[in-house]
Short mmCIF file of C-alpha atoms in Angstrom, two decimals:
data_model
loop_
_atom_site.label_atom_id
_atom_site.label_comp_id
_atom_site.label_asym_id
_atom_site.label_seq_id
_atom_site.Cartn_x
_atom_site.Cartn_y
_atom_site.Cartn_z
CA MET A 50 -0.43 -40.90 192.54
CA THR A 51 -3.17 -38.73 191.03
CA GLY A 52 -6.31 -40.10 189.45
CA ARG A 53 -4.95 -39.24 185.98
CA ALA A 54 -1.71 -41.09 186.71
CA TRP A 55 -3.65 -44.17 187.81
CA GLY A 56 -5.71 -43.91 184.62
CA VAL A 57 -2.57 -43.85 182.46
CA LEU A 58 -1.14 -46.80 184.38
CA PHE A 59 -4.44 -48.68 183.91
CA VAL A 60 -4.22 -48.21 180.13
CA LEU A 61 -0.59 -49.33 179.94
CA CYS A 62 -1.30 -52.32 182.16
CA GLY A 63 -4.13 -53.19 179.79
CA ALA A 64 -1.69 -53.20 176.89
CA ILE A 65 0.85 -55.47 178.59
CA PHE A 66 -2.01 -57.70 179.75
CA LEU A 67 -3.12 -57.87 176.11
CA GLU A 68 0.37 -58.94 175.02
CA GLY A 69 0.54 -61.65 177.68
CA ILE A 70 -2.93 -63.06 177.10
CA ASP A 71 -2.41 -63.05 173.32
CA VAL A 72 0.69 -65.24 173.54
CA ALA A 73 -0.75 -67.61 176.15
CA MET A 74 -4.06 -68.15 174.33
CA LEU A 75 -2.28 -69.05 171.11
CA ASN A 76 -0.10 -71.60 172.91
CA VAL A 77 -3.19 -73.49 174.04
CA ALA A 78 -4.99 -73.15 170.68
CA LEU A 79 -2.23 -74.65 168.50
CA PRO A 80 -3.68 -78.20 168.34
CA ALA A 81 -7.08 -76.88 167.22
CA ILE A 82 -5.44 -74.64 164.60
CA ARG A 83 -3.41 -77.54 163.24
CA GLU A 84 -6.51 -79.72 162.90
CA ASP A 85 -8.68 -77.07 161.22
CA LEU A 86 -6.07 -75.74 158.76
CA ASP A 87 -4.33 -79.10 158.28
CA LEU A 88 -0.91 -77.68 159.14
CA SER A 89 2.31 -79.66 159.29
CA THR A 90 4.39 -79.61 162.46
CA GLY A 91 6.92 -77.29 160.78
CA THR A 92 4.23 -74.82 159.72
CA LEU A 93 2.64 -74.94 163.17
CA GLN A 94 5.96 -74.08 164.78
CA TRP A 95 6.27 -71.08 162.49
CA VAL A 96 2.95 -69.77 163.79
CA MET A 97 4.75 -69.37 167.11
CA SER A 98 8.22 -68.56 165.79
CA ALA A 99 6.98 -65.77 163.51
CA TYR A 100 5.75 -63.81 166.52
CA VAL A 101 9.01 -64.33 168.42
CA LEU A 102 11.01 -63.20 165.38
CA GLY A 103 8.96 -60.04 164.92
CA TYR A 104 8.93 -59.24 168.63
CA GLY A 105 12.57 -59.99 169.38
CA GLY A 106 13.93 -58.63 166.10
CA PHE A 107 12.32 -55.19 166.19
CA MET A 108 12.22 -54.50 169.93
CA LEU A 109 15.40 -52.42 170.03
CA LEU A 110 14.31 -50.35 167.05
CA GLY A 111 10.91 -49.94 168.69
CA GLY A 112 12.46 -48.59 171.85
CA ARG A 113 14.51 -46.02 169.95
CA ALA A 114 11.49 -45.00 167.86
CA ALA A 115 9.60 -44.21 171.07
CA ASP A 116 12.43 -41.90 172.18
CA LEU A 117 12.70 -40.17 168.80
CA PHE A 118 9.12 -39.89 167.58
CA GLY A 119 7.08 -39.69 170.76
CA ARG A 120 6.04 -42.43 173.18
CA ARG A 121 2.30 -41.80 173.04
CA ARG A 122 2.36 -41.58 169.25
CA MET A 123 4.24 -44.87 168.87
CA PHE A 124 2.09 -46.60 171.47
CA VAL A 125 -1.22 -45.66 169.84
CA LEU A 126 -0.04 -46.23 166.26
CA TRP A 127 1.29 -49.71 166.87
CA LEU A 128 -1.67 -50.65 169.07
CA VAL A 129 -3.81 -50.04 165.97
CA VAL A 130 -1.50 -52.30 163.92
CA PHE A 131 -1.71 -54.97 166.65
CA LEU A 132 -5.50 -54.77 166.56
CA LEU A 133 -5.75 -55.06 162.77
CA PHE A 134 -3.38 -57.97 162.31
CA SER A 135 -4.75 -59.92 165.25
CA GLY A 136 -8.12 -59.73 163.50
CA LEU A 137 -6.56 -60.81 160.19
CA GLY A 138 -5.07 -63.83 161.98
CA GLY A 139 -8.56 -64.88 162.97
CA LEU A 140 -9.66 -64.71 159.33
CA ALA A 141 -6.75 -66.80 158.03
CA THR A 142 -7.61 -69.77 155.82
CA GLU A 143 -4.02 -70.84 155.03
CA GLY A 144 -0.98 -71.40 157.18
CA TRP A 145 1.08 -68.70 155.45
CA MET A 146 -1.62 -66.11 156.16
CA LEU A 147 -1.50 -66.93 159.85
CA ILE A 148 2.30 -66.79 159.88
CA VAL A 149 2.37 -63.34 158.24
CA ALA A 150 -0.29 -62.05 160.62
CA ARG A 151 1.65 -63.30 163.64
CA PHE A 152 4.92 -61.80 162.40
CA VAL A 153 3.40 -58.34 161.97
CA THR A 154 1.61 -58.67 165.32
CA GLY A 155 4.99 -59.41 166.90
CA VAL A 156 6.51 -56.35 165.22
CA ALA A 157 3.62 -54.23 166.53
CA ALA A 158 4.22 -55.54 170.06
CA ALA A 159 7.94 -54.75 169.65
CA PHE A 160 7.14 -51.07 169.07
CA MET A 161 4.20 -50.86 171.48
CA THR A 162 5.74 -52.50 174.56
CA PRO A 163 8.87 -50.34 175.06
CA ALA A 164 6.78 -47.23 174.29
CA GLY A 165 4.36 -48.18 177.07
CA LEU A 166 7.15 -49.00 179.52
CA SER A 167 8.93 -45.71 178.82
CA ILE A 168 5.67 -43.76 179.39
CA ILE A 169 5.71 -45.20 182.92
CA THR A 170 9.42 -44.63 183.56
CA THR A 171 9.25 -41.02 182.34
CA GLY A 172 5.79 -40.25 183.75
CA PHE A 173 6.45 -41.35 187.33
CA PRO A 174 9.29 -39.87 189.39
CA GLU A 175 12.17 -42.21 190.16
CA GLY A 176 11.66 -43.78 193.57
CA PRO A 177 8.70 -45.33 195.37
CA GLN A 178 6.04 -44.12 192.92
CA ARG A 179 7.80 -45.47 189.86
CA ASP A 180 8.68 -48.71 191.62
CA LYS A 181 5.06 -49.25 192.63
CA ALA A 182 3.84 -48.51 189.11
CA LEU A 183 6.36 -50.91 187.55
CA LEU A 184 5.52 -53.69 189.99
CA VAL A 185 1.81 -53.33 189.23
CA TYR A 186 2.71 -53.34 185.54
CA ALA A 187 4.80 -56.51 185.92
CA GLY A 188 2.06 -58.24 187.89
CA THR A 189 -0.47 -57.41 185.19
CA ALA A 190 1.79 -58.88 182.51
CA ALA A 191 2.08 -62.11 184.49
CA GLY A 192 -1.65 -62.16 185.10
CA GLY A 193 -2.30 -61.84 181.38
CA PHE A 194 -0.18 -64.86 180.62
CA SER A 195 -1.75 -66.97 183.38
CA ILE A 196 -5.33 -66.01 182.57
CA GLY A 197 -4.61 -66.49 178.88
CA LEU A 198 -3.82 -70.16 179.47
CA VAL A 199 -7.34 -70.77 180.78
CA VAL A 200 -9.18 -68.38 178.46
CA GLY A 201 -7.34 -69.87 175.47
CA GLY A 202 -8.53 -73.33 176.44
CA LEU A 203 -12.12 -72.16 176.78
CA LEU A 204 -12.12 -70.21 173.50
CA SER A 205 -10.45 -73.06 171.61
CA ALA A 206 -13.26 -75.33 172.71
CA ILE A 207 -15.67 -72.96 170.95
CA ASP A 208 -13.60 -71.92 167.91
CA TRP A 209 -9.86 -71.23 167.74
CA ARG A 210 -10.53 -68.05 165.74
CA TRP A 211 -11.81 -66.39 168.90
CA VAL A 212 -8.26 -66.60 170.23
CA PHE A 213 -7.52 -63.87 167.64
CA PHE A 214 -10.83 -62.01 167.78
CA ALA A 215 -10.84 -61.62 171.58
CA PRO A 216 -7.63 -59.50 171.55
CA VAL A 217 -9.24 -57.29 168.88
CA ILE A 218 -12.08 -56.45 171.25
CA LEU A 219 -9.71 -55.91 174.16
CA SER A 220 -7.27 -53.78 172.16
CA LEU A 221 -10.11 -51.61 170.83
CA GLY A 222 -11.10 -50.77 174.41
CA ILE A 223 -7.47 -50.03 175.31
CA LEU A 224 -7.11 -47.81 172.24
CA LEU A 225 -10.15 -45.72 173.19
CA ALA A 226 -8.89 -45.37 176.76
CA ALA A 227 -5.37 -44.50 175.58
CA THR A 228 -6.50 -41.65 173.36
CA ALA A 229 -8.56 -40.25 176.22
CA LEU A 230 -6.19 -40.72 179.17
CA ILE A 231 -2.58 -40.69 177.99
CA PRO A 232 -1.63 -37.01 177.67
CA ALA A 233 -0.06 -35.76 174.48
CA SER A 234 3.59 -34.98 175.04
CA PRO A 235 5.63 -32.28 173.31
CA ARG A 236 7.21 -33.38 170.06
CA PRO A 237 10.71 -34.67 170.94
CA ASP A 238 13.56 -32.43 169.96
CA ARG A 239 15.43 -34.43 167.33
CA THR A 240 17.94 -31.71 166.53
CA GLY A 241 21.14 -33.50 165.61
CA GLN A 242 19.44 -36.84 166.20
CA GLY A 243 18.80 -38.27 162.77
CA VAL A 244 17.50 -41.79 162.36
CA ASP A 245 20.42 -44.22 162.48
CA LEU A 246 19.14 -46.22 159.52
CA ALA A 247 22.33 -48.24 159.00
CA GLY A 248 22.45 -49.19 162.66
CA ALA A 249 18.75 -50.04 162.74
CA VAL A 250 18.97 -52.31 159.68
CA THR A 251 22.15 -54.02 160.90
CA VAL A 252 21.05 -54.75 164.47
CA THR A 253 17.53 -55.77 163.45
CA ALA A 254 18.92 -58.17 160.85
CA GLY A 255 21.39 -59.51 163.41
CA ILE A 256 18.71 -60.10 166.04
CA LEU A 257 16.36 -61.68 163.49
CA LEU A 258 19.06 -64.07 162.32
CA LEU A 259 20.14 -64.92 165.85
CA VAL A 260 16.59 -65.64 167.06
CA PHE A 261 15.89 -67.50 163.81
CA GLY A 262 19.03 -69.61 164.21
CA VAL A 263 18.17 -70.50 167.81
CA GLU A 264 14.55 -71.27 166.95
CA ARG A 265 15.53 -73.62 164.11
CA ALA A 266 18.52 -75.24 165.82
CA THR A 267 16.72 -78.52 166.48
CA HIS A 268 15.27 -78.78 162.96
CA VAL A 269 18.25 -78.17 160.69
CA PRO A 270 21.85 -79.44 160.37
CA ALA A 271 24.39 -78.04 162.82
CA VAL A 272 26.36 -76.44 159.97
CA TRP A 273 23.33 -74.38 159.01
CA THR A 274 22.86 -73.20 162.60
CA VAL A 275 26.54 -72.29 162.96
CA GLY A 276 26.42 -70.33 159.71
CA THR A 277 23.27 -68.45 160.73
CA VAL A 278 24.52 -67.59 164.21
CA GLY A 279 27.96 -66.67 162.83
CA THR A 280 26.39 -64.27 160.32
CA ALA A 281 24.36 -62.72 163.13
CA LEU A 282 27.49 -62.17 165.20
CA LEU A 283 29.21 -60.49 162.24
CA LEU A 284 26.23 -58.17 161.90
CA PHE A 285 26.51 -57.30 165.59
CA LEU A 286 30.19 -56.45 165.13
CA ALA A 287 29.26 -54.24 162.18
CA PHE A 288 26.55 -52.63 164.32
CA ALA A 289 29.07 -51.85 167.08
CA GLY A 290 31.32 -50.14 164.54
CA ILE A 291 28.43 -48.13 163.10
CA GLU A 292 27.32 -46.97 166.56
CA ARG A 293 30.81 -45.79 167.50
CA ALA A 294 31.04 -43.73 164.31
CA SER A 295 27.46 -42.38 164.33
CA SER A 296 26.69 -38.90 165.60
CA SER A 297 23.19 -40.07 166.64
CA PRO A 298 23.48 -43.79 167.38
CA LEU A 299 20.51 -46.11 167.75
CA VAL A 300 22.07 -47.31 171.01
CA ARG A 301 24.67 -45.11 172.64
CA PRO A 302 27.63 -47.43 173.38
CA GLY A 303 28.16 -45.74 176.73
CA ILE A 304 24.84 -47.09 178.03
CA PHE A 305 26.55 -50.46 178.45
CA ARG A 306 28.94 -48.98 180.98
CA SER A 307 26.11 -49.27 183.49
CA GLY A 308 26.83 -52.45 185.41
CA SER A 309 23.25 -52.59 186.68
CA LEU A 310 21.81 -52.46 183.16
CA VAL A 311 24.13 -55.19 181.88
CA ARG A 312 23.44 -57.43 184.87
CA ALA A 313 19.69 -56.89 184.64
CA ASN A 314 19.65 -57.83 180.95
CA ALA A 315 21.85 -60.88 181.46
CA ALA A 316 19.76 -62.09 184.40
CA GLY A 317 16.55 -61.37 182.48
CA LEU A 318 17.74 -63.39 179.48
CA LEU A 319 18.66 -66.38 181.65
CA PHE A 320 15.51 -66.17 183.76
CA ALA A 321 13.28 -66.09 180.67
CA ALA A 322 15.20 -69.03 179.19
CA GLY A 323 14.55 -71.12 182.28
CA PHE A 324 10.95 -70.00 182.77
CA PHE A 325 9.72 -70.66 179.22
CA GLY A 326 11.81 -73.80 178.78
CA PHE A 327 10.39 -75.24 182.00
CA GLN A 328 6.78 -74.50 181.06
CA PHE A 329 7.29 -76.08 177.63
CA ILE A 330 8.57 -79.35 179.10
CA VAL A 331 5.86 -79.47 181.77
CA VAL A 332 3.16 -79.01 179.12
CA LEU A 333 4.65 -81.85 177.07
CA TYR A 334 4.78 -84.05 180.17
CA LEU A 335 1.15 -83.38 181.08
CA GLN A 336 -0.27 -83.73 177.57
CA GLU A 337 1.99 -86.29 175.87
CA LEU A 338 2.77 -88.61 178.77
CA ARG A 339 -0.19 -88.07 181.09
CA GLY A 340 -2.80 -87.46 178.39
CA TRP A 341 -4.23 -84.33 180.00
CA SER A 342 -6.40 -82.04 177.87
CA SER A 343 -5.22 -78.53 177.03
CA LEU A 344 -7.88 -77.08 179.34
CA ARG A 345 -6.88 -79.31 182.26
CA THR A 346 -3.24 -78.41 181.64
CA SER A 347 -4.15 -74.72 181.66
CA PHE A 348 -5.88 -75.00 185.02
CA ALA A 349 -2.92 -76.93 186.41
CA LEU A 350 -0.49 -74.16 185.44
CA ILE A 351 -2.65 -71.25 186.57
CA VAL A 352 -1.09 -71.45 190.05
CA VAL A 353 2.01 -69.87 188.49
CA GLY A 354 -0.20 -66.79 188.11
CA VAL A 355 0.04 -66.14 191.85
CA ASP A 356 2.65 -63.57 190.88
CA ALA A 357 -0.15 -61.34 189.58
CA VAL A 358 -1.21 -60.91 193.23
CA LEU A 359 2.22 -60.97 194.86
CA SER A 360 3.92 -58.48 192.49
CA PRO A 361 1.91 -55.43 193.58
CA LEU A 362 1.27 -56.53 197.19
CA LEU A 363 4.28 -58.42 198.57
CA THR A 364 7.20 -57.47 196.32
CA PRO A 365 7.14 -53.71 197.10
CA LYS A 366 7.39 -54.48 200.83
CA LEU A 367 10.31 -56.83 200.30
CA VAL A 368 12.07 -54.30 198.07
CA ALA A 369 11.52 -51.58 200.66
CA ARG A 370 13.13 -53.77 203.33
CA PHE A 371 15.90 -55.55 201.43
CA GLY A 372 16.47 -53.59 198.19
CA HIS A 373 16.12 -54.65 194.57
CA ALA A 374 19.35 -56.64 194.38
CA ARG A 375 18.59 -58.94 197.29
CA VAL A 376 14.99 -59.49 196.18
CA ILE A 377 16.09 -60.42 192.64
CA PHE A 378 18.78 -62.74 193.98
CA GLY A 379 16.31 -64.37 196.35
CA GLY A 380 13.78 -64.80 193.55
CA LEU A 381 16.35 -66.54 191.36
CA LEU A 382 17.19 -68.92 194.21
CA VAL A 383 13.48 -69.67 194.63
CA ALA A 384 13.25 -70.37 190.88
CA SER A 385 16.21 -72.73 191.19
CA LEU A 386 14.47 -74.58 194.03
CA SER A 387 11.28 -74.79 191.95
CA TYR A 388 13.10 -76.41 189.04
CA ALA A 389 15.08 -78.71 191.34
CA LEU A 390 11.85 -80.04 192.84
CA PHE A 391 10.82 -81.26 189.37
CA LEU A 392 14.05 -83.14 188.62
CA PRO A 393 12.78 -86.48 190.08
CA LEU A 394 9.65 -86.21 187.89
CA GLY A 395 7.64 -89.42 187.99
CA ALA A 396 5.37 -91.04 185.42
CA ASP A 397 2.40 -90.88 187.75
CA TRP A 398 2.97 -87.75 189.80
CA THR A 399 -0.14 -86.36 191.43
CA TYR A 400 -0.96 -82.69 191.11
CA ALA A 401 -0.21 -82.37 194.83
CA ALA A 402 3.37 -83.43 194.07
CA MET A 403 3.67 -80.80 191.33
CA PHE A 404 1.95 -78.00 193.20
CA PRO A 405 4.85 -76.83 195.45
CA GLY A 406 7.22 -76.43 192.50
CA LEU A 407 4.64 -74.57 190.40
CA LEU A 408 3.72 -72.30 193.31
CA LEU A 409 7.36 -71.49 193.98
CA LEU A 410 7.82 -70.59 190.31
CA GLY A 411 5.00 -68.05 190.59
CA VAL A 412 6.61 -66.60 193.72
CA ALA A 413 9.98 -66.43 191.93
CA PHE A 414 8.47 -64.59 188.96
CA SER A 415 6.95 -61.98 191.29
CA LEU A 416 10.33 -61.41 192.94
CA VAL A 417 12.38 -61.22 189.74
CA TYR A 418 10.38 -59.75 186.84
CA GLY A 419 9.24 -56.44 188.32
CA PRO A 420 12.48 -55.56 190.15
CA LEU A 421 14.49 -56.41 187.02
CA THR A 422 12.33 -53.99 185.05
CA ILE A 423 13.04 -51.29 187.63
CA VAL A 424 16.79 -51.87 187.76
CA ALA A 425 17.16 -52.04 183.96
CA THR A 426 15.61 -48.58 183.53
CA ASP A 427 16.55 -46.87 186.80
CA GLY A 428 18.93 -43.95 186.44
CA VAL A 429 18.81 -44.02 182.61
CA ALA A 430 18.38 -40.60 181.02
CA GLU A 431 14.81 -39.78 179.99
CA GLU A 432 15.72 -39.60 176.30
CA GLU A 433 17.04 -43.19 176.48
CA GLN A 434 14.23 -44.82 178.46
CA GLY A 435 12.75 -46.37 175.32
CA VAL A 436 16.10 -47.91 174.38
CA ALA A 437 16.59 -49.26 177.92
CA GLY A 438 13.15 -50.87 177.83
CA GLY A 439 13.82 -52.24 174.35
CA LEU A 440 17.08 -53.80 175.51
CA LEU A 441 15.38 -55.52 178.43
CA TYR A 442 12.50 -56.93 176.40
CA THR A 443 14.90 -58.03 173.68
CA SER A 444 16.76 -59.96 176.37
CA PHE A 445 13.51 -61.54 177.57
CA GLN A 446 12.48 -62.57 174.05
CA PHE A 447 15.87 -63.94 173.07
CA GLY A 448 16.05 -65.75 176.40
CA ALA A 449 12.68 -67.36 175.73
CA ALA A 450 13.79 -68.50 172.27
CA LEU A 451 17.10 -69.78 173.63
CA GLY A 452 15.43 -71.67 176.46
CA LEU A 453 12.82 -73.28 174.22
CA SER A 454 15.41 -74.38 171.67
CA THR A 455 17.81 -75.72 174.28
CA VAL A 456 15.28 -77.77 176.22
CA THR A 457 13.91 -79.12 172.93
CA ALA A 458 17.37 -80.17 171.78
CA VAL A 459 18.17 -81.87 175.09
CA ASN A 460 14.75 -83.53 175.17
CA ILE A 461 15.15 -84.95 171.66
CA THR A 462 18.70 -86.15 172.32
CA ALA A 463 17.80 -87.85 175.62
CA THR A 464 14.60 -89.51 174.35
CA ASP A 465 15.39 -93.00 173.04
CA GLY A 466 12.11 -94.32 171.69
CA THR A 467 8.41 -93.58 172.22
CA SER A 468 7.73 -95.58 175.37
CA PRO A 469 6.57 -93.75 178.51
CA ALA A 470 9.93 -94.50 180.16
CA ALA A 471 11.84 -93.04 177.20
CA LEU A 472 9.68 -89.90 177.18
CA LEU A 473 10.20 -89.49 180.91
CA ASP A 474 13.98 -89.77 180.50
CA GLY A 475 13.86 -86.97 177.93
CA TYR A 476 11.79 -84.70 180.17
CA ARG A 477 14.06 -85.26 183.17
CA ALA A 478 17.16 -84.44 181.13
CA ALA A 479 15.58 -81.30 179.67
CA LEU A 480 14.54 -80.06 183.13
CA VAL A 481 18.22 -79.66 184.01
CA VAL A 482 18.39 -76.74 181.54
CA PRO A 483 16.04 -74.38 183.46
CA LEU A 484 17.82 -75.21 186.70
CA ALA A 485 21.22 -74.38 185.17
CA ALA A 486 19.87 -71.13 183.69
CA ALA A 487 18.42 -70.01 187.04
CA LEU A 488 21.64 -70.83 188.93
CA ILE A 489 23.77 -68.89 186.42
CA ALA A 490 21.35 -65.96 186.63
CA ALA A 491 21.64 -66.04 190.42
CA ALA A 492 25.43 -65.94 190.11
CA VAL A 493 25.18 -62.92 187.78
CA SER A 494 22.91 -61.06 190.19
CA ALA A 495 25.12 -62.00 193.14
CA SER A 496 27.94 -59.98 191.56
CA GLY A 497 25.73 -56.92 192.04
CA LEU A 498 25.45 -57.71 195.74
CA ARG A 499 29.23 -57.84 196.02
CA VAL A 500 29.60 -54.49 194.23
CA ARG A 501 27.13 -52.85 196.57
CA ARG A 502 28.78 -54.37 199.64
CA ALA A 503 32.21 -53.19 198.51
CA ARG A 504 30.89 -49.68 197.96
CA ALA A 505 29.25 -49.70 201.38
CA ASP A 506 32.59 -50.64 202.93
CA ARG A 507 34.15 -47.56 201.35
CA VAL A 508 31.43 -45.17 202.56
CA PRO A 509 32.02 -43.83 206.08
CA VAL A 510 29.06 -44.17 208.39
CA GLY A 511 28.68 -41.60 211.18
CA GLY A 512 31.36 -39.27 212.48
CA PRO A 513 32.10 -35.69 211.50
CA GLY A 514 31.49 -34.97 207.85
CA ALA A 515 30.27 -38.46 207.11
CA GLY A 516 26.80 -39.27 205.88
CA PRO A 517 24.90 -42.49 206.52
CA GLU A 518 25.03 -45.32 204.06
CA ARG A 519 22.32 -44.98 201.45
CA SER A 520 19.80 -47.75 200.95
CA ASP A 521 18.97 -49.18 197.57
CA ALA A 522 15.37 -49.61 198.60
CA PRO A 523 12.67 -47.28 197.29
CA GLY A 524 12.63 -44.14 199.29
CA GLY A 525 16.40 -44.23 199.74
CA ALA A 526 17.97 -41.06 198.49
CA GLU A 527 20.33 -40.75 195.61
CA GLN A 528 22.10 -44.09 195.98
CA PRO A 529 21.37 -46.00 192.76
CA ALA A 530 19.01 -48.88 193.26
CA GLY A 531 19.43 -52.59 193.15
CA LEU A 532 22.03 -54.09 190.87
CA ARG A 533 23.59 -50.80 189.83
CA SER A 534 27.34 -50.72 190.00
#
């Protein structure tokens, strides 16, 4: 890659690092925010849920906007919005102000993230260069989350408002670098590609309601949840009808004919559900049952950040040898083993007992996240790269919301009382959820292995007129990579 290409990648990695560190720092700062602003538990949850709603609800629209209005333009514009509203969050004096700031920050991330991803997927040629860039990008995202856990603890000890002001400083530096390094691209040709306003409103409303319903499932009557989710599903049906009839759809229905894209999104949703649900329960265990401080908990979990090193160094070698599909499948099995190791959780586990499971989770993330990003966007037409990225990140966000809500529901149901033994029973029951999610995700990805094997059986190897079987590893020729059917 040229020096300019590395510079562009550096800027985009900075943006995804910013998104990861922003979320992680806030997680750790919540107790300090509650104490200073005197927030109820419900209001405090909305500080987190507002971001998830904005991010998950507008991601698909953000991806399409990048394709229609220019990736650099959307990236820079929404980075400015992210900067401004992160700063406003730090100035909040009431809970509602913080909730609004977090919602808009989430919306900004929903437009900024797929724009940045599509700059990579359209700026680097498909193959080894793009794979390397995406794996570095994925490792940086993971590093942001891991580092954010520790930095958030340190900043909260000073003043929780710095959890919002620090991203302002970081995003200002990224903005200056972006305007200097990311080249201006020609204005996209939107001839015959009007904005699908009806589709955008319908799908965004559907995603917002679905994420909202999942987020609130443990706090409201079941009838309310069923009604909310049912309404969301009706909106999705309406969206499907609109897209079929539209001459310039927000999401071309044919994109879902790609087996690799569907599998990548399904596996990504399930993997995120398990990953975030697991971390949530472990944090509760360490702080509620063991009485660990937020800073000590942060340092305990930082081992999961090993993926920031493995993603750019080890994963490309494994992909080159075994292909995307096998690496993803192996990573999901490693995640399953990690969660299984925590099932016999004890009331007085030492950190040495927890360390192998946490380390394996970091390894699993390095094997799954980057290759999934590659497979979900590989082979997609350039004019649809933003949509493909938006679909994947929507899956990640909805998976996170689904996982958090499910483990919370199981934890509450299985906890009978407030004694340490009762709390431990609840944690153990909830830890089954991440394991189930990882095993189902592995089964989904395994179907891609079977498809590839069946295709290989049909391709003649050697002999007159026959070409060799193509590898799905980077550097292989035109054979689609990884999970593609």
